[in-house]
mmCIF file of C-alpha atoms and ligand atoms in Angstrom:
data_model
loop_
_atom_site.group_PDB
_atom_site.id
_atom_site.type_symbol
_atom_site.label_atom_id
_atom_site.label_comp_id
_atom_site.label_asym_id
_atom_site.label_seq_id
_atom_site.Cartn_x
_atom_site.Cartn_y
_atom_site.Cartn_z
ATOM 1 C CA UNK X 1 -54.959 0.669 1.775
ATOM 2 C CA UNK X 2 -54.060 4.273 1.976
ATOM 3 C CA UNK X 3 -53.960 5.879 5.363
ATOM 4 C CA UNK X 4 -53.911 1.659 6.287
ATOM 5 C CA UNK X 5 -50.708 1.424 5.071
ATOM 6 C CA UNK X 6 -48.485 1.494 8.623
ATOM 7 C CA UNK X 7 -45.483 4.237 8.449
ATOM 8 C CA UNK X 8 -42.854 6.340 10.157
ATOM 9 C CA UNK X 9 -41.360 9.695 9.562
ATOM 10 C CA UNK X 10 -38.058 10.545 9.750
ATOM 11 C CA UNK X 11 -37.738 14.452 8.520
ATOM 12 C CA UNK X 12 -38.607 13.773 4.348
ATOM 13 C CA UNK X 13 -37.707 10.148 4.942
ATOM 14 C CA UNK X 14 -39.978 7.141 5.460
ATOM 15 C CA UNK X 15 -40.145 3.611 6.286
ATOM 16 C CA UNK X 16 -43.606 1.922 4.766
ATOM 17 C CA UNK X 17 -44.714 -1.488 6.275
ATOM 18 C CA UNK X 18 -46.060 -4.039 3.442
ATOM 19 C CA UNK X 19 -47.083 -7.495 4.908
ATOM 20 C CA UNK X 20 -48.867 -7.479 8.136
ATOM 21 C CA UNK X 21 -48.256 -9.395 11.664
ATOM 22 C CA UNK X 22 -47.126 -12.752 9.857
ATOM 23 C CA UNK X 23 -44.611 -11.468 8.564
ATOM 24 C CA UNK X 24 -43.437 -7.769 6.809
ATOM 25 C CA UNK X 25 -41.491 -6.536 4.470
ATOM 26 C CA UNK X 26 -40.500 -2.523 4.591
ATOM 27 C CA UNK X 27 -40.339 0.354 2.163
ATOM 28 C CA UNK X 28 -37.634 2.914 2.528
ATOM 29 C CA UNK X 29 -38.316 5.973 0.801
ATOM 30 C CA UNK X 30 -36.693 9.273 0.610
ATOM 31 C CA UNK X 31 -36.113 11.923 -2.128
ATOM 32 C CA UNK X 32 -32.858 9.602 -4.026
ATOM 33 C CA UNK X 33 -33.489 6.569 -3.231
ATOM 34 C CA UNK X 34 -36.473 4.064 -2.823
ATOM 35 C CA UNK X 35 -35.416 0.416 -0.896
ATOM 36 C CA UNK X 36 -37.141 -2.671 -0.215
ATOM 37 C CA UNK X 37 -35.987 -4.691 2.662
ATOM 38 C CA UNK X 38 -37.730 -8.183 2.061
ATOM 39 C CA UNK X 39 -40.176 -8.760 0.198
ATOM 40 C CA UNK X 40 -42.505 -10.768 2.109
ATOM 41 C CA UNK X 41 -44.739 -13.480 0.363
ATOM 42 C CA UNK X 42 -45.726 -13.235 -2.755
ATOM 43 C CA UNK X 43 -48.479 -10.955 -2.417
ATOM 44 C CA UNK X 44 -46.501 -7.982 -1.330
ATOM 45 C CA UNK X 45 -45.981 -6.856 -4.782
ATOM 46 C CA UNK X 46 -49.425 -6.121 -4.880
ATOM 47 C CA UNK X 47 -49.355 -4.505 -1.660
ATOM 48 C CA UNK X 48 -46.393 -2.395 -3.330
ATOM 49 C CA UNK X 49 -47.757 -1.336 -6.625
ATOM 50 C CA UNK X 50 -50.997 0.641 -5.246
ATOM 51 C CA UNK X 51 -48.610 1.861 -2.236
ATOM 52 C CA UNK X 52 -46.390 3.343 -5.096
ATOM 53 C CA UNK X 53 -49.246 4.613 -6.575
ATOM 54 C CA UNK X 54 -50.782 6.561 -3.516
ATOM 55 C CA UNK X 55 -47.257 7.784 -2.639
ATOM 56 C CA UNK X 56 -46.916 9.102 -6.220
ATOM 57 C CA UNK X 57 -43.651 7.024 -6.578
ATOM 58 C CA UNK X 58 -43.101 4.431 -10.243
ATOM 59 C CA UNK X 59 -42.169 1.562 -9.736
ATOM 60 C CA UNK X 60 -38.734 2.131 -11.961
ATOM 61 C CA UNK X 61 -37.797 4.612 -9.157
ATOM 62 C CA UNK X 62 -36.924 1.212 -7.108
ATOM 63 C CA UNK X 63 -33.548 1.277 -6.234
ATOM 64 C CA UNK X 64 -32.583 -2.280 -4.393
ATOM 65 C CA UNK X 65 -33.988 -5.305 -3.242
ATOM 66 C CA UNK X 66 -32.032 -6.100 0.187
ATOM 67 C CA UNK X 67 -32.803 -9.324 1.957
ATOM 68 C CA UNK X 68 -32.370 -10.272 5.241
ATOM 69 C CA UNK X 69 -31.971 -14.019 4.519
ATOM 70 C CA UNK X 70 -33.204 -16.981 1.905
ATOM 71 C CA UNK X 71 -36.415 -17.902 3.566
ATOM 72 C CA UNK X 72 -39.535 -17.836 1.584
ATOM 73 C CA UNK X 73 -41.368 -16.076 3.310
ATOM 74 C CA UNK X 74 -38.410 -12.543 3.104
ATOM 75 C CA UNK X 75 -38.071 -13.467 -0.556
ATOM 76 C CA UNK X 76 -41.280 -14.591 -1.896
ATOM 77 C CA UNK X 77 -42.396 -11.258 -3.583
ATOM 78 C CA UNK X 78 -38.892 -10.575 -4.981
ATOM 79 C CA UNK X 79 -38.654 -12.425 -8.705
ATOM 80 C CA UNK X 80 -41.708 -10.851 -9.662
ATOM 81 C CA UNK X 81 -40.743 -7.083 -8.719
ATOM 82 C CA UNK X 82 -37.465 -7.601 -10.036
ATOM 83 C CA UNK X 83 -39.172 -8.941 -12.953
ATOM 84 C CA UNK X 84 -41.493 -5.480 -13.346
ATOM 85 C CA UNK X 85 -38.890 -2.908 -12.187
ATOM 86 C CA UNK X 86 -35.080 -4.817 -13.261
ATOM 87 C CA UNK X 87 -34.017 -3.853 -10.036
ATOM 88 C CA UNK X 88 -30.933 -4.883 -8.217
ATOM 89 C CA UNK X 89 -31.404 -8.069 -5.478
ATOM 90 C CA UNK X 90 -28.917 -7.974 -2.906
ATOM 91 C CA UNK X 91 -28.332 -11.177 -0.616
ATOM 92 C CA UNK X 92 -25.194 -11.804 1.525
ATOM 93 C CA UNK X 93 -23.159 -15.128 -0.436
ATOM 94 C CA UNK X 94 -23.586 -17.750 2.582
ATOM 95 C CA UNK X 95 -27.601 -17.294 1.756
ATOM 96 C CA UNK X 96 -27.222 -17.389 -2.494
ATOM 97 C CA UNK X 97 -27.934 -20.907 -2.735
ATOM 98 C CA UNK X 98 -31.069 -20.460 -0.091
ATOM 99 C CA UNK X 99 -32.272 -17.669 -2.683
ATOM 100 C CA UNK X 100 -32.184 -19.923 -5.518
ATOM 101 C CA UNK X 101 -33.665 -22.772 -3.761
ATOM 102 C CA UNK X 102 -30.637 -25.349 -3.576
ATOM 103 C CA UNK X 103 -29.943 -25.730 0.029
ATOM 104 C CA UNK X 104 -29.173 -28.631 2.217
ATOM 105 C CA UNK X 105 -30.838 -28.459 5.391
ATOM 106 C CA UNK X 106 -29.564 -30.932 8.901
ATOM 107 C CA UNK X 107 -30.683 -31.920 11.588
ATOM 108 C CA UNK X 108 -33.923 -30.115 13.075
ATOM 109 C CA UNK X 109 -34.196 -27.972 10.214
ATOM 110 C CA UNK X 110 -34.717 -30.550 7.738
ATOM 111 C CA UNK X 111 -38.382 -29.887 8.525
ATOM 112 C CA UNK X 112 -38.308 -26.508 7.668
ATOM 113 C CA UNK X 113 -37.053 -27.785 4.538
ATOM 114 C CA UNK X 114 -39.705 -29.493 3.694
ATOM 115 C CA UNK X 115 -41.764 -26.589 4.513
ATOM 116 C CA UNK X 116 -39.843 -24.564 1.733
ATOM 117 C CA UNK X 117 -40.119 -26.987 -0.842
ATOM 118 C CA UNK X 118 -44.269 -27.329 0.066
ATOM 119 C CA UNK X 119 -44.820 -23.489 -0.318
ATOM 120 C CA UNK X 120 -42.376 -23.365 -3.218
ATOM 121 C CA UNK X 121 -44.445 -25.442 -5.103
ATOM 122 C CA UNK X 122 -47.845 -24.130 -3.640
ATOM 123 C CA UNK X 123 -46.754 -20.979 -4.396
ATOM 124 C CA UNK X 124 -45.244 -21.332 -7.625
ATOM 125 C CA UNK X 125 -42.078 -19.576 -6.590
ATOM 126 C CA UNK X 126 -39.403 -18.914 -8.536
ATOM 127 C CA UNK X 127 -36.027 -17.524 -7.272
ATOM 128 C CA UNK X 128 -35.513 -13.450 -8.297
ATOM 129 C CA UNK X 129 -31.458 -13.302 -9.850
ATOM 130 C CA UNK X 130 -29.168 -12.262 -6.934
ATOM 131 C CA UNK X 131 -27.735 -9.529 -8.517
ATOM 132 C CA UNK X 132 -25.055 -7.998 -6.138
ATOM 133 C CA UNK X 133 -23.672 -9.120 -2.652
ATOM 134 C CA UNK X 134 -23.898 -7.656 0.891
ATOM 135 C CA UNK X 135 -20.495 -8.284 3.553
ATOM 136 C CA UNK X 136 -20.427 -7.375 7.232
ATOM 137 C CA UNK X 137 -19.986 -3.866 7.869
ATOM 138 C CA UNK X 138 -20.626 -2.434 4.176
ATOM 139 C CA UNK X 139 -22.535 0.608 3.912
ATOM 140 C CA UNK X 140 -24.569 1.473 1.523
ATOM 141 C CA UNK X 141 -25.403 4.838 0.694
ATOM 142 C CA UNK X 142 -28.884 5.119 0.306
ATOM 143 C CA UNK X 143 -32.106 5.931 2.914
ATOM 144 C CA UNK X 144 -29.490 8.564 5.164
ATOM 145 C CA UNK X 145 -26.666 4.901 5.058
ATOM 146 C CA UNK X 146 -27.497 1.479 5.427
ATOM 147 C CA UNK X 147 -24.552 -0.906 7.298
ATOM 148 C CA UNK X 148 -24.774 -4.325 6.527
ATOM 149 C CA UNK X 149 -24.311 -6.160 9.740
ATOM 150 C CA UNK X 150 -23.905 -10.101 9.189
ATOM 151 C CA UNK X 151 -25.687 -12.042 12.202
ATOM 152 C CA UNK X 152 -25.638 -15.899 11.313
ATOM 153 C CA UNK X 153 -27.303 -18.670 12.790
ATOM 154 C CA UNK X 154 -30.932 -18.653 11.376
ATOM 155 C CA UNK X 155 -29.306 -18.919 8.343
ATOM 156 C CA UNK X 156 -25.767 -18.893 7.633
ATOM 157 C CA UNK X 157 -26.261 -15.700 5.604
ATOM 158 C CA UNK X 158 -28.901 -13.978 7.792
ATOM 159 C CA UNK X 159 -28.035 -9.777 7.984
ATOM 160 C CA UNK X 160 -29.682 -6.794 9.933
ATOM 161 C CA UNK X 161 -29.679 -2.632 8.003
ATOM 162 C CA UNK X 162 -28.646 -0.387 10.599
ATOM 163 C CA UNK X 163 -29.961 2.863 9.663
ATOM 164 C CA UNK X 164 -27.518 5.819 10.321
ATOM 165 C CA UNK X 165 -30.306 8.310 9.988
ATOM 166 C CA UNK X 166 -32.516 6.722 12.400
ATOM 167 C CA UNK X 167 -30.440 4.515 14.930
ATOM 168 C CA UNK X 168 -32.561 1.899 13.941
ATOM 169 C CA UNK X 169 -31.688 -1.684 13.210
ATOM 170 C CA UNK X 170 -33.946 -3.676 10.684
ATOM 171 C CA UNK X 171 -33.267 -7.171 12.258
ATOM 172 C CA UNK X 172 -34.627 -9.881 10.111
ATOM 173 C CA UNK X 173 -35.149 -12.958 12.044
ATOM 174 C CA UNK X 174 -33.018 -12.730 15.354
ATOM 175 C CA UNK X 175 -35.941 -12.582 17.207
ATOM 176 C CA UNK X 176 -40.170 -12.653 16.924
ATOM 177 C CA UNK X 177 -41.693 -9.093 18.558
ATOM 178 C CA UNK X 178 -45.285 -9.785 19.798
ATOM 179 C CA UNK X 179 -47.239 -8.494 22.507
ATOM 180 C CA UNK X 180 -48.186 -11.954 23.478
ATOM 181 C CA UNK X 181 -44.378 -13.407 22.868
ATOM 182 C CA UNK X 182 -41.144 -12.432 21.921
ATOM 183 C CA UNK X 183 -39.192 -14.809 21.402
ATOM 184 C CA UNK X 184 -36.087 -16.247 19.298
ATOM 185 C CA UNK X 185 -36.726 -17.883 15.780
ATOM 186 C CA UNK X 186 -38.131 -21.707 16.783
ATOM 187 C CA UNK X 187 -35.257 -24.670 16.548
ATOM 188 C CA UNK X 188 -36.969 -26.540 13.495
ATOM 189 C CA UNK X 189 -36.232 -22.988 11.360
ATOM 190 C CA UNK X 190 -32.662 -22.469 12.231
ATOM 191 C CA UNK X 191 -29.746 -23.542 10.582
ATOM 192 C CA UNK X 192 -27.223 -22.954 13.292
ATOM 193 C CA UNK X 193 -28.154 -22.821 16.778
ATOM 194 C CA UNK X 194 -25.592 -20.901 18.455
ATOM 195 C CA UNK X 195 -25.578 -18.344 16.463
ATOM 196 C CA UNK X 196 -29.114 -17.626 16.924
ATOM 197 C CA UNK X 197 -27.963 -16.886 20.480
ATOM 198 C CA UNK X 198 -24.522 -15.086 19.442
ATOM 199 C CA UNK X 199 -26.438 -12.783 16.960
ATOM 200 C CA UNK X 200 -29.155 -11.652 19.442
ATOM 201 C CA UNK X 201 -26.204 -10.649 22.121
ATOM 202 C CA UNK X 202 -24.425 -8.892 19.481
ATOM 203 C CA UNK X 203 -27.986 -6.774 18.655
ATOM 204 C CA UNK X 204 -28.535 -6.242 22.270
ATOM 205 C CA UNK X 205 -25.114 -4.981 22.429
ATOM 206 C CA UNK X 206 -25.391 -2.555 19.866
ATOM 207 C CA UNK X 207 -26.241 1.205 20.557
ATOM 208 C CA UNK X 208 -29.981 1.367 18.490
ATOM 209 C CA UNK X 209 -32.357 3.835 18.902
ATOM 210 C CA UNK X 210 -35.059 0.848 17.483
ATOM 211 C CA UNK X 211 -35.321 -2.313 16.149
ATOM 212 C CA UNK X 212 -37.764 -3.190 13.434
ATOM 213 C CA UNK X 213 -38.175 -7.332 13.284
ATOM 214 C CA UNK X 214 -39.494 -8.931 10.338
ATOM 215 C CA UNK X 215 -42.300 -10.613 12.820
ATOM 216 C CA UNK X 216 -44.201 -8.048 15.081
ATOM 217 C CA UNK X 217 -47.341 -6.672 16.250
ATOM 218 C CA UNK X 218 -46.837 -3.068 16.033
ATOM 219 C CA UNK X 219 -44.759 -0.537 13.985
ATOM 220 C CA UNK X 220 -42.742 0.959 16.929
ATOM 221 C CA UNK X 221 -38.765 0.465 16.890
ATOM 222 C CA UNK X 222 -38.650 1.551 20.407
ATOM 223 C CA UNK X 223 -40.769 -0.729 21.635
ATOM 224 C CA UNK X 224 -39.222 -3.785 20.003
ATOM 225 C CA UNK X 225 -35.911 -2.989 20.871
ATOM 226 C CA UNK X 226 -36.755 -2.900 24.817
ATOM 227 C CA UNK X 227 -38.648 -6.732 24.242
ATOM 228 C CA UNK X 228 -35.191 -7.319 22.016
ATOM 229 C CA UNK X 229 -32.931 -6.749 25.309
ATOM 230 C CA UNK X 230 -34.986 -8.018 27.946
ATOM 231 C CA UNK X 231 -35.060 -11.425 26.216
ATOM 232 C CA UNK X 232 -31.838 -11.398 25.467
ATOM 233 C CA UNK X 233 -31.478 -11.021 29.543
ATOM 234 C CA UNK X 234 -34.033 -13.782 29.965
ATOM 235 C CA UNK X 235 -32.189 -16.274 27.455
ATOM 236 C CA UNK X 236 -28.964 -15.815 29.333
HETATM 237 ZN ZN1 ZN E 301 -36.341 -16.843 8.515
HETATM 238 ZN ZN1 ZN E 302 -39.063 -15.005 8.816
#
């Protein structure tokens, strides 16, 4: 991994990107305080553990967990490094019951479900303990300030971390960043429709320097956040 491992600079201050183009999880790291935003699929803790190592960083220097929403594949990883490093898991309430694995899914995303329950199973997942809980507009104070911003509809719970240091918004799920398509999360994985739509307005509205999706080709938050507002034109 090494020199592989796909970062960005921000004075003494970076962002690390575990995962790869299916879907990532990041690394914030700076001298006080060391963050994970998602945690990917399950093999992102080994991903993390030599990372640590080549950055010279122990694992007990974590300092949070923060997840965007309940899906699998943002939490996957997260029982096992809470399990190595007792670190805090942060989750916004609405998605609790997605990160424990007792949710009750309508309509067309009764099939994503399913899907969930599958990889649960296949993947022999089993829920980290949701320590502490994130509200709209909260800041936390690590990584320069974090600001929780709540944007439901792919789940109920789904947030974004603005970064004050940066300008940059890490966005979750409100929308897929890929040179080949960017588009908004599909039907059959969204819990409420509308706000799919609502949340990606209120991103496009915001005044970001970057975004930084959880689904993307390349690490480059001013890149994605030009694809973020010319779909947002597109979808209307
Ligand atoms: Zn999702
Ligand atoms: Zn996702």
């Amino acid at each position: 991994m090494g020199e592989d491992v796909q970062h960005l600079e921000a004075g003494s201050a970076r962002i690390y990107r575990l995962g790869g183009a299916l879907v990532s999880a990041h690394l914030l790291v700076d001298d006080d305080s060391m963050i994970l935003v998602d945690t990917g699929l399950v093999r992102v803790a080994d991903d993390l553990w030599r990372l640590l190592r080549e950055i010279g960083r122990s694992p007990r220097e974590m300092t949070a967990i923060l997840l965007t929403h309940g899906h699998l594949d943002h939490t996957g990883g997260a029982s096992r490094i809470q399990r190595e490093t007792d670190v805090t898991v942060w989750v916004h309430p609405a998605d609790r019951e997605h990160v424990a694995g007792r949710v009750q899914y309508r309509g067309w995303a009764r099939g994503c479900g399913l899907l969930e329950s599958v990889g649960r199973f296949a993947l022999r997942f089993s829920p980290p303990e949701v320590t502490d809980e994130l509200g709209d507009g909260q800041r936390l104070p690590w990584w320069g300030g974090l600001r929780v911003v709540h944007l439901p509809g792919h789940t109920p719970g789904h947030c974004g971390f603005f970064c004050e240091r940066t300008g940059w918004l890490l966005s979750g799920d409100v929308f897929a960043s890929y040179r080949w398509s960017v588009h908004l999360p599909p039907h059959v994985l969204n819990r409420e429709q509308d706000g799919v739509r609502a949340s990606l307005r209120q991103v496009a509205a915001m005044d970001l320097s970057g975004v930084i999706p959880s689904h993307y080709d390349v690490l480059e938050p001013e890149l994605h956040v030009r694809r973020l507002r010319e779909l947002t034109k597109r979808s209307g």
